[in-house]
Structure formats: structure tokens, C-alpha cells
Amino acid sequence: MDLCDSTSGQLPRKPFRARVRARGGSRMRLIRFVRATDDGFYTEEDWSAFQLTGRSVHHLRNQLAARLHSFDLIMCVRAGRYGRLTPLVVDLPSARSGNTIEIVVIMDGTPAANVLRHPDVDAE
């Protein structure tokens, strides 16, 4: 059986793979983020995005701080489109192909920051 394409004499190409891996085997994921107003409101139209390698919440925070020009921020995740915001305090879950993380950024010291409910990471 001949594996070459009979018209060009070349081996067929492998199919495109959707998974993207950075150096060291870490997967890249899309981070979508939006900065909320001081009262905690945000729209679905004002989101920005960037690629992040790895799972580190510290690396994510540094990337967001650089884009927003402030380190006084609280990163929140939401449960679904209209879910309650929960501050992100642990590393991101393992990446899966096509995994997008949506982050709502609330600035520290704002009324919205004062009403956030932080998870108890020491709970048993």
C-alpha cells in the first residue's frame, strides 16, 4: 500500500490539532476579562482577551495588572453568565482543549469589593 499522494508524491499531512501546548508541556488557554465599575456592574460587550500559559493564579494576576495598569485588583469568576461573582484565590483548573476562563476584575477599595463573599480556603 502506497501512503504517498499519487498526484504530488508527498505524504499526507496530519490533521490539525486544536490543542496548543507551550514549552514544557503547559497548555495555553484563553482568558477573557472585563473590569467592573466601582459598583460592580459590567457589560457583556466590553470584554478583552489574551492567552495564558499554565495554571498559576499569580501569573494571571500579574498579566491582568499589566493590562489594567493597577495591582489593586480582585479577580472573580462567575458561575454561568449571570452567576454570583466569587473571588479567585486558588490556581486555575487543568486546561482542556478549548478551555476559556472568564474573569471579572473588581478594583480593591470600591463598594463592589466590600460586598464580595470570599471563599473559606481553610474549610474542612
mmCIF file of N, CA and C in Angstrom:
data_model
loop_
_atom_site.group_PDB
_atom_site.id
_atom_site.type_symbol
_atom_site.label_atom_id
_atom_site.label_comp_id
_atom_site.label_asym_id
_atom_site.label_seq_id
_atom_site.Cartn_x
_atom_site.Cartn_y
_atom_site.Cartn_z
ATOM 1 N N MET A 1 0.842 -1.177 0.000
ATOM 2 C CA MET A 1 0.000 0.000 0.000
ATOM 3 C C MET A 1 0.879 1.229 0.000
ATOM 4 N N ASP A 2 0.630 2.158 -0.888
ATOM 5 C CA ASP A 2 1.417 3.378 -1.024
ATOM 6 C C ASP A 2 0.751 4.500 -0.229
ATOM 7 N N LEU A 3 1.507 5.089 0.751
ATOM 8 C CA LEU A 3 0.968 6.167 1.572
ATOM 9 C C LEU A 3 1.087 7.532 0.912
ATOM 10 N N CYS A 4 1.809 7.648 -0.159
ATOM 11 C CA CYS A 4 2.012 8.935 -0.823
ATOM 12 C C CYS A 4 0.782 9.313 -1.638
ATOM 13 N N ASP A 5 0.555 10.619 -1.722
ATOM 14 C CA ASP A 5 -0.493 11.152 -2.592
ATOM 15 C C ASP A 5 -0.046 10.900 -4.018
ATOM 16 N N SER A 6 -0.891 10.252 -4.776
ATOM 17 C CA SER A 6 -0.482 9.847 -6.122
ATOM 18 C C SER A 6 -0.244 11.037 -7.050
ATOM 19 N N THR A 7 -0.849 12.177 -6.777
ATOM 20 C CA THR A 7 -0.671 13.324 -7.670
ATOM 21 C C THR A 7 0.587 14.118 -7.349
ATOM 22 N N SER A 8 0.945 14.231 -6.063
ATOM 23 C CA SER A 8 2.103 15.060 -5.711
ATOM 24 C C SER A 8 3.307 14.245 -5.273
ATOM 25 N N GLY A 9 3.115 12.976 -4.926
ATOM 26 C CA GLY A 9 4.218 12.156 -4.462
ATOM 27 C C GLY A 9 4.628 12.458 -3.026
ATOM 28 N N GLN A 10 3.803 13.229 -2.279
ATOM 29 C CA GLN A 10 4.121 13.582 -0.896
ATOM 30 C C GLN A 10 3.244 12.806 0.077
ATOM 31 N N LEU A 11 3.760 12.650 1.295
ATOM 32 C CA LEU A 11 2.974 12.010 2.338
ATOM 33 C C LEU A 11 1.812 12.917 2.722
ATOM 34 N N PRO A 12 0.661 12.351 3.065
ATOM 35 C CA PRO A 12 -0.461 13.195 3.501
ATOM 36 C C PRO A 12 -0.129 13.878 4.823
ATOM 37 N N ARG A 13 -0.661 15.078 5.012
ATOM 38 C CA ARG A 13 -0.436 15.824 6.256
ATOM 39 C C ARG A 13 -1.307 15.278 7.373
ATOM 40 N N LYS A 14 -0.806 15.421 8.599
ATOM 41 C CA LYS A 14 -1.609 15.048 9.757
ATOM 42 C C LYS A 14 -2.735 16.059 9.912
ATOM 43 N N PRO A 15 -3.877 15.635 10.429
ATOM 44 C CA PRO A 15 -4.975 16.585 10.642
ATOM 45 C C PRO A 15 -4.586 17.622 11.690
ATOM 46 N N PHE A 16 -5.164 18.819 11.555
ATOM 47 C CA PHE A 16 -4.892 19.902 12.504
ATOM 48 C C PHE A 16 -5.387 19.517 13.881
ATOM 49 N N ARG A 17 -4.576 19.791 14.906
ATOM 50 C CA ARG A 17 -4.963 19.506 16.283
ATOM 51 C C ARG A 17 -5.297 20.817 16.982
ATOM 52 N N ALA A 18 -6.410 20.856 17.679
ATOM 53 C CA ALA A 18 -6.881 22.076 18.331
ATOM 54 C C ALA A 18 -6.094 22.393 19.595
ATOM 55 N N ARG A 19 -5.479 21.417 20.212
ATOM 56 C CA ARG A 19 -4.743 21.656 21.448
ATOM 57 C C ARG A 19 -3.445 22.389 21.154
ATOM 58 N N VAL A 20 -3.178 23.395 21.960
ATOM 59 C CA VAL A 20 -1.942 24.161 21.806
ATOM 60 C C VAL A 20 -1.146 23.993 23.079
ATOM 61 N N ARG A 21 0.092 23.598 22.931
ATOM 62 C CA ARG A 21 0.964 23.454 24.091
ATOM 63 C C ARG A 21 2.144 24.404 23.958
ATOM 64 N N ALA A 22 2.480 25.024 25.078
ATOM 65 C CA ALA A 22 3.649 25.893 25.107
ATOM 66 C C ALA A 22 4.850 25.049 25.499
ATOM 67 N N ARG A 23 5.992 25.675 25.601
ATOM 68 C CA ARG A 23 7.189 24.945 26.030
ATOM 69 C C ARG A 23 6.964 24.303 27.377
ATOM 70 N N GLY A 24 7.562 23.162 27.581
ATOM 71 C CA GLY A 24 7.443 22.469 28.855
ATOM 72 C C GLY A 24 6.143 21.691 28.999
ATOM 73 N N GLY A 25 5.305 21.651 27.958
ATOM 74 C CA GLY A 25 4.088 20.865 28.006
ATOM 75 C C GLY A 25 2.883 21.575 28.590
ATOM 76 N N SER A 26 3.016 22.821 29.076
ATOM 77 C CA SER A 26 1.863 23.540 29.612
ATOM 78 C C SER A 26 0.937 23.948 28.482
ATOM 79 N N ARG A 27 -0.331 23.845 28.727
ATOM 80 C CA ARG A 27 -1.304 24.231 27.708
ATOM 81 C C ARG A 27 -1.647 25.700 27.834
ATOM 82 N N MET A 28 -1.947 26.280 26.689
ATOM 83 C CA MET A 28 -2.384 27.662 26.670
ATOM 84 C C MET A 28 -3.905 27.680 26.728
ATOM 85 N N ARG A 29 -4.437 28.703 27.376
ATOM 86 C CA ARG A 29 -5.879 28.863 27.443
ATOM 87 C C ARG A 29 -6.224 30.322 27.202
ATOM 88 N N LEU A 30 -7.432 30.552 26.773
ATOM 89 C CA LEU A 30 -7.895 31.903 26.532
ATOM 90 C C LEU A 30 -8.467 32.464 27.823
ATOM 91 N N ILE A 31 -8.010 33.656 28.192
ATOM 92 C CA ILE A 31 -8.548 34.370 29.340
ATOM 93 C C ILE A 31 -9.360 35.534 28.798
ATOM 94 N N ARG A 32 -10.644 35.564 29.121
ATOM 95 C CA ARG A 32 -11.494 36.709 28.793
ATOM 96 C C ARG A 32 -11.683 37.479 30.081
ATOM 97 N N PHE A 33 -11.572 38.815 30.019
ATOM 98 C CA PHE A 33 -11.725 39.597 31.236
ATOM 99 C C PHE A 33 -12.427 40.914 30.952
ATOM 100 N N VAL A 34 -13.030 41.431 32.007
ATOM 101 C CA VAL A 34 -13.698 42.723 31.945
ATOM 102 C C VAL A 34 -13.501 43.403 33.297
ATOM 103 N N ARG A 35 -13.337 44.712 33.271
ATOM 104 C CA ARG A 35 -13.223 45.474 34.511
ATOM 105 C C ARG A 35 -14.597 46.009 34.880
ATOM 106 N N ALA A 36 -15.033 45.691 36.097
ATOM 107 C CA ALA A 36 -16.331 46.148 36.573
ATOM 108 C C ALA A 36 -16.232 47.591 37.048
ATOM 109 N N THR A 37 -17.370 48.267 37.075
ATOM 110 C CA THR A 37 -17.409 49.618 37.634
ATOM 111 C C THR A 37 -17.216 49.533 39.142
ATOM 112 N N ASP A 38 -17.088 50.673 39.798
ATOM 113 C CA ASP A 38 -16.917 50.680 41.255
ATOM 114 C C ASP A 38 -18.109 50.056 41.974
ATOM 115 N N ASP A 39 -19.280 50.066 41.319
ATOM 116 C CA ASP A 39 -20.474 49.459 41.909
ATOM 117 C C ASP A 39 -20.633 47.994 41.517
ATOM 118 N N GLY A 40 -19.706 47.462 40.721
ATOM 119 C CA GLY A 40 -19.718 46.049 40.365
ATOM 120 C C GLY A 40 -20.439 45.696 39.086
ATOM 121 N N PHE A 41 -20.832 46.703 38.321
ATOM 122 C CA PHE A 41 -21.534 46.431 37.067
ATOM 123 C C PHE A 41 -20.546 46.291 35.915
ATOM 124 N N TYR A 42 -20.910 45.454 34.952
ATOM 125 C CA TYR A 42 -20.118 45.287 33.740
ATOM 126 C C TYR A 42 -21.061 44.845 32.634
ATOM 127 N N THR A 43 -20.642 45.054 31.403
ATOM 128 C CA THR A 43 -21.483 44.667 30.278
ATOM 129 C C THR A 43 -20.870 43.459 29.585
ATOM 130 N N GLU A 44 -21.656 42.796 28.807
ATOM 131 C CA GLU A 44 -21.172 41.642 28.053
ATOM 132 C C GLU A 44 -20.411 42.063 26.803
ATOM 133 N N GLU A 45 -20.410 43.341 26.478
ATOM 134 C CA GLU A 45 -19.754 43.818 25.257
ATOM 135 C C GLU A 45 -18.328 44.317 25.480
ATOM 136 N N ASP A 46 -17.910 44.555 26.715
ATOM 137 C CA ASP A 46 -16.626 45.199 26.979
ATOM 138 C C ASP A 46 -15.487 44.245 27.320
ATOM 139 N N TRP A 47 -15.588 42.991 26.972
ATOM 140 C CA TRP A 47 -14.583 42.009 27.340
ATOM 141 C C TRP A 47 -13.354 42.100 26.434
ATOM 142 N N SER A 48 -12.195 41.862 27.018
ATOM 143 C CA SER A 48 -10.938 41.734 26.280
ATOM 144 C C SER A 48 -10.433 40.315 26.496
ATOM 145 N N ALA A 49 -9.376 39.931 25.779
ATOM 146 C CA ALA A 49 -8.883 38.562 25.898
ATOM 147 C C ALA A 49 -7.379 38.502 25.659
ATOM 148 N N PHE A 50 -6.750 37.469 26.221
ATOM 149 C CA PHE A 50 -5.350 37.169 25.973
ATOM 150 C C PHE A 50 -5.115 35.691 26.254
ATOM 151 N N GLN A 51 -3.977 35.190 25.783
ATOM 152 C CA GLN A 51 -3.592 33.794 26.003
ATOM 153 C C GLN A 51 -2.746 33.704 27.269
ATOM 154 N N LEU A 52 -2.987 32.687 28.076
ATOM 155 C CA LEU A 52 -2.220 32.443 29.293
ATOM 156 C C LEU A 52 -1.698 31.022 29.262
ATOM 157 N N THR A 53 -0.451 30.851 29.633
ATOM 158 C CA THR A 53 0.155 29.531 29.729
ATOM 159 C C THR A 53 0.212 29.130 31.191
ATOM 160 N N GLY A 54 -0.221 27.930 31.498
ATOM 161 C CA GLY A 54 -0.123 27.412 32.851
ATOM 162 C C GLY A 54 -1.377 27.647 33.671
ATOM 163 N N ARG A 55 -1.262 27.371 34.985
ATOM 164 C CA ARG A 55 -2.402 27.421 35.899
ATOM 165 C C ARG A 55 -2.242 28.443 37.014
ATOM 166 N N SER A 56 -1.112 29.119 37.090
ATOM 167 C CA SER A 56 -0.790 29.966 38.230
ATOM 168 C C SER A 56 -1.709 31.181 38.353
ATOM 169 N N VAL A 57 -2.371 31.296 39.505
ATOM 170 C CA VAL A 57 -3.215 32.454 39.770
ATOM 171 C C VAL A 57 -2.353 33.710 39.909
ATOM 172 N N HIS A 58 -1.112 33.562 40.368
ATOM 173 C CA HIS A 58 -0.205 34.721 40.499
ATOM 174 C C HIS A 58 0.199 35.249 39.123
ATOM 175 N N HIS A 59 0.474 34.341 38.206
ATOM 176 C CA HIS A 59 0.829 34.754 36.846
ATOM 177 C C HIS A 59 -0.369 35.443 36.173
ATOM 178 N N LEU A 60 -1.548 34.900 36.382
ATOM 179 C CA LEU A 60 -2.762 35.514 35.839
ATOM 180 C C LEU A 60 -2.951 36.915 36.400
ATOM 181 N N ARG A 61 -2.760 37.070 37.701
ATOM 182 C CA ARG A 61 -2.905 38.385 38.341
ATOM 183 C C ARG A 61 -1.909 39.386 37.766
ATOM 184 N N ASN A 62 -0.671 38.958 37.578
ATOM 185 C CA ASN A 62 0.345 39.850 37.008
ATOM 186 C C ASN A 62 -0.016 40.270 35.587
ATOM 187 N N GLN A 63 -0.533 39.328 34.804
ATOM 188 C CA GLN A 63 -0.929 39.644 33.434
ATOM 189 C C GLN A 63 -2.082 40.653 33.418
ATOM 190 N N LEU A 64 -3.069 40.458 34.275
ATOM 191 C CA LEU A 64 -4.191 41.390 34.342
ATOM 192 C C LEU A 64 -3.744 42.756 34.850
ATOM 193 N N ALA A 65 -2.894 42.768 35.866
ATOM 194 C CA ALA A 65 -2.409 44.040 36.413
ATOM 195 C C ALA A 65 -1.657 44.839 35.358
ATOM 196 N N ALA A 66 -0.874 44.172 34.549
ATOM 197 C CA ALA A 66 -0.140 44.859 33.486
ATOM 198 C C ALA A 66 -1.102 45.451 32.454
ATOM 199 N N ARG A 67 -2.157 44.746 32.147
ATOM 200 C CA ARG A 67 -3.127 45.232 31.157
ATOM 201 C C ARG A 67 -4.006 46.351 31.706
ATOM 202 N N LEU A 68 -4.290 46.313 33.014
ATOM 203 C CA LEU A 68 -5.169 47.310 33.629
ATOM 204 C C LEU A 68 -4.393 48.424 34.350
ATOM 205 N N HIS A 69 -3.077 48.310 34.373
ATOM 206 C CA HIS A 69 -2.189 49.316 34.979
ATOM 207 C C HIS A 69 -2.474 49.535 36.468
ATOM 208 N N SER A 70 -2.794 48.457 37.177
ATOM 209 C CA SER A 70 -3.035 48.536 38.615
ATOM 210 C C SER A 70 -2.916 47.151 39.230
ATOM 211 N N PHE A 71 -2.273 47.090 40.389
ATOM 212 C CA PHE A 71 -2.190 45.831 41.124
ATOM 213 C C PHE A 71 -3.277 45.735 42.198
ATOM 214 N N ASP A 72 -4.057 46.800 42.385
ATOM 215 C CA ASP A 72 -5.116 46.806 43.397
ATOM 216 C C ASP A 72 -6.396 46.223 42.818
ATOM 217 N N LEU A 73 -6.341 44.939 42.487
ATOM 218 C CA LEU A 73 -7.486 44.316 41.838
ATOM 219 C C LEU A 73 -7.838 42.997 42.500
ATOM 220 N N ILE A 74 -9.091 42.637 42.325
ATOM 221 C CA ILE A 74 -9.603 41.358 42.800
ATOM 222 C C ILE A 74 -10.140 40.622 41.576
ATOM 223 N N MET A 75 -9.641 39.426 41.344
ATOM 224 C CA MET A 75 -10.089 38.615 40.208
ATOM 225 C C MET A 75 -11.254 37.750 40.661
ATOM 226 N N CYS A 76 -12.332 37.773 39.905
ATOM 227 C CA CYS A 76 -13.509 36.981 40.251
ATOM 228 C C CYS A 76 -13.902 36.092 39.080
ATOM 229 N N VAL A 77 -14.419 34.931 39.411
ATOM 230 C CA VAL A 77 -15.013 34.046 38.420
ATOM 231 C C VAL A 77 -16.504 34.039 38.688
ATOM 232 N N ARG A 78 -17.281 33.655 37.683
ATOM 233 C CA ARG A 78 -18.729 33.623 37.857
ATOM 234 C C ARG A 78 -19.258 32.252 37.446
ATOM 235 N N ALA A 79 -20.297 31.850 38.104
ATOM 236 C CA ALA A 79 -20.938 30.565 37.798
ATOM 237 C C ALA A 79 -21.993 30.804 36.734
ATOM 238 N N GLY A 80 -21.615 30.657 35.486
ATOM 239 C CA GLY A 80 -22.534 30.921 34.390
ATOM 240 C C GLY A 80 -22.602 32.394 34.053
ATOM 241 N N ARG A 81 -23.365 32.707 33.054
ATOM 242 C CA ARG A 81 -23.427 34.084 32.548
ATOM 243 C C ARG A 81 -23.938 35.078 33.584
ATOM 244 N N TYR A 82 -24.874 34.670 34.429
ATOM 245 C CA TYR A 82 -25.462 35.580 35.408
ATOM 246 C C TYR A 82 -25.183 35.130 36.840
ATOM 247 N N GLY A 83 -24.159 34.300 37.020
ATOM 248 C CA GLY A 83 -23.853 33.762 38.334
ATOM 249 C C GLY A 83 -23.210 34.777 39.259
ATOM 250 N N ARG A 84 -23.224 34.461 40.551
ATOM 251 C CA ARG A 84 -22.612 35.307 41.568
ATOM 252 C C ARG A 84 -21.095 35.308 41.386
ATOM 253 N N LEU A 85 -20.491 36.454 41.560
ATOM 254 C CA LEU A 85 -19.035 36.560 41.452
ATOM 255 C C LEU A 85 -18.376 35.999 42.699
ATOM 256 N N THR A 86 -17.332 35.213 42.490
ATOM 257 C CA THR A 86 -16.560 34.631 43.588
ATOM 258 C C THR A 86 -15.099 34.966 43.368
ATOM 259 N N PRO A 87 -14.431 35.561 44.366
ATOM 260 C CA PRO A 87 -13.005 35.875 44.205
ATOM 261 C C PRO A 87 -12.184 34.624 43.908
ATOM 262 N N LEU A 88 -11.259 34.751 42.979
ATOM 263 C CA LEU A 88 -10.384 33.653 42.583
ATOM 264 C C LEU A 88 -9.157 33.668 43.483
ATOM 265 N N VAL A 89 -9.007 32.631 44.304
ATOM 266 C CA VAL A 89 -7.912 32.603 45.274
ATOM 267 C C VAL A 89 -6.999 31.389 45.117
ATOM 268 N N VAL A 90 -7.349 30.468 44.236
ATOM 269 C CA VAL A 90 -6.534 29.271 44.018
ATOM 270 C C VAL A 90 -6.144 29.193 42.551
ATOM 271 N N ASP A 91 -5.185 28.331 42.246
ATOM 272 C CA ASP A 91 -4.752 28.166 40.858
ATOM 273 C C ASP A 91 -5.900 27.700 39.980
ATOM 274 N N LEU A 92 -5.752 27.956 38.706
ATOM 275 C CA LEU A 92 -6.770 27.599 37.725
ATOM 276 C C LEU A 92 -6.850 26.084 37.565
ATOM 277 N N PRO A 93 -7.986 25.576 37.140
ATOM 278 C CA PRO A 93 -8.085 24.130 36.895
ATOM 279 C C PRO A 93 -7.209 23.732 35.712
ATOM 280 N N SER A 94 -6.937 22.451 35.603
ATOM 281 C CA SER A 94 -6.158 21.952 34.471
ATOM 282 C C SER A 94 -6.843 22.345 33.175
ATOM 283 N N ALA A 95 -6.036 22.739 32.202
ATOM 284 C CA ALA A 95 -6.592 23.185 30.916
ATOM 285 C C ALA A 95 -7.058 22.002 30.097
ATOM 286 N N ARG A 96 -8.177 22.195 29.433
ATOM 287 C CA ARG A 96 -8.665 21.239 28.449
ATOM 288 C C ARG A 96 -8.716 21.979 27.128
ATOM 289 N N SER A 97 -8.737 21.261 26.073
ATOM 290 C CA SER A 97 -8.788 21.873 24.757
ATOM 291 C C SER A 97 -10.001 22.791 24.655
ATOM 292 N N GLY A 98 -9.763 24.039 24.277
ATOM 293 C CA GLY A 98 -10.846 24.997 24.114
ATOM 294 C C GLY A 98 -11.319 25.607 25.409
ATOM 295 N N ASN A 99 -10.600 25.396 26.501
ATOM 296 C CA ASN A 99 -10.991 25.902 27.807
ATOM 297 C C ASN A 99 -10.776 27.408 27.882
ATOM 298 N N THR A 100 -11.842 28.165 28.116
ATOM 299 C CA THR A 100 -11.767 29.607 28.281
ATOM 300 C C THR A 100 -12.175 29.953 29.701
ATOM 301 N N ILE A 101 -11.401 30.822 30.345
ATOM 302 C CA ILE A 101 -11.722 31.278 31.687
ATOM 303 C C ILE A 101 -12.176 32.729 31.584
ATOM 304 N N GLU A 102 -13.322 33.036 32.181
ATOM 305 C CA GLU A 102 -13.820 34.407 32.193
ATOM 306 C C GLU A 102 -13.601 35.003 33.572
ATOM 307 N N ILE A 103 -12.940 36.169 33.601
ATOM 308 C CA ILE A 103 -12.590 36.847 34.841
ATOM 309 C C ILE A 103 -13.243 38.218 34.861
ATOM 310 N N VAL A 104 -13.937 38.523 35.942
ATOM 311 C CA VAL A 104 -14.448 39.872 36.166
ATOM 312 C C VAL A 104 -13.516 40.507 37.194
ATOM 313 N N VAL A 105 -12.937 41.652 36.836
ATOM 314 C CA VAL A 105 -11.989 42.330 37.711
ATOM 315 C C VAL A 105 -12.706 43.438 38.471
ATOM 316 N N ILE A 106 -12.582 43.395 39.788
ATOM 317 C CA ILE A 106 -13.134 44.435 40.657
ATOM 318 C C ILE A 106 -11.961 45.095 41.355
ATOM 319 N N MET A 107 -11.946 46.402 41.351
ATOM 320 C CA MET A 107 -10.841 47.128 41.964
ATOM 321 C C MET A 107 -11.012 47.129 43.486
ATOM 322 N N ASP A 108 -9.913 46.902 44.187
ATOM 323 C CA ASP A 108 -9.911 46.874 45.643
ATOM 324 C C ASP A 108 -10.288 48.254 46.182
ATOM 325 N N GLY A 109 -11.025 48.277 47.290
ATOM 326 C CA GLY A 109 -11.406 49.534 47.920
ATOM 327 C C GLY A 109 -12.682 50.152 47.368
ATOM 328 N N THR A 110 -13.317 49.498 46.417
ATOM 329 C CA THR A 110 -14.557 50.019 45.844
ATOM 330 C C THR A 110 -15.755 49.423 46.595
ATOM 331 N N PRO A 111 -16.930 50.035 46.466
ATOM 332 C CA PRO A 111 -18.120 49.440 47.107
ATOM 333 C C PRO A 111 -18.357 47.989 46.660
ATOM 334 N N ALA A 112 -18.087 47.681 45.398
ATOM 335 C CA ALA A 112 -18.270 46.304 44.916
ATOM 336 C C ALA A 112 -17.334 45.341 45.631
ATOM 337 N N ALA A 113 -16.109 45.768 45.895
ATOM 338 C CA ALA A 113 -15.143 44.910 46.586
ATOM 339 C C ALA A 113 -15.568 44.648 48.023
ATOM 340 N N ASN A 114 -16.227 45.606 48.622
ATOM 341 C CA ASN A 114 -16.632 45.470 50.023
ATOM 342 C C ASN A 114 -17.763 44.472 50.238
ATOM 343 N N VAL A 115 -18.528 44.161 49.199
ATOM 344 C CA VAL A 115 -19.650 43.230 49.366
ATOM 345 C C VAL A 115 -19.347 41.829 48.825
ATOM 346 N N LEU A 116 -18.143 41.598 48.318
ATOM 347 C CA LEU A 116 -17.785 40.265 47.824
ATOM 348 C C LEU A 116 -17.763 39.259 48.965
ATOM 349 N N ARG A 117 -18.175 38.046 48.670
ATOM 350 C CA ARG A 117 -18.094 36.953 49.637
ATOM 351 C C ARG A 117 -16.909 36.090 49.246
ATOM 352 N N HIS A 118 -15.874 36.081 50.089
ATOM 353 C CA HIS A 118 -14.665 35.304 49.803
ATOM 354 C C HIS A 118 -14.837 33.868 50.264
ATOM 355 N N PRO A 119 -14.356 32.901 49.446
ATOM 356 C CA PRO A 119 -14.449 31.501 49.882
ATOM 357 C C PRO A 119 -13.501 31.223 51.054
ATOM 358 N N ASP A 120 -13.889 30.293 51.884
ATOM 359 C CA ASP A 120 -13.072 29.890 53.019
ATOM 360 C C ASP A 120 -12.138 28.770 52.561
ATOM 361 N N VAL A 121 -10.889 29.120 52.237
ATOM 362 C CA VAL A 121 -9.952 28.136 51.716
ATOM 363 C C VAL A 121 -9.459 27.175 52.791
ATOM 364 N N ASP A 122 -9.704 27.496 54.063
ATOM 365 C CA ASP A 122 -9.282 26.622 55.156
ATOM 366 C C ASP A 122 -10.406 25.720 55.654
ATOM 367 N N ALA A 123 -11.556 25.783 55.017
ATOM 368 C CA ALA A 123 -12.702 24.965 55.445
ATOM 369 C C ALA A 123 -12.387 23.483 55.268
ATOM 370 N N GLU A 124 -12.938 22.682 56.155
ATOM 371 C CA GLU A 124 -12.724 21.234 56.073
ATOM 372 C C GLU A 124 -13.939 20.538 55.560
#
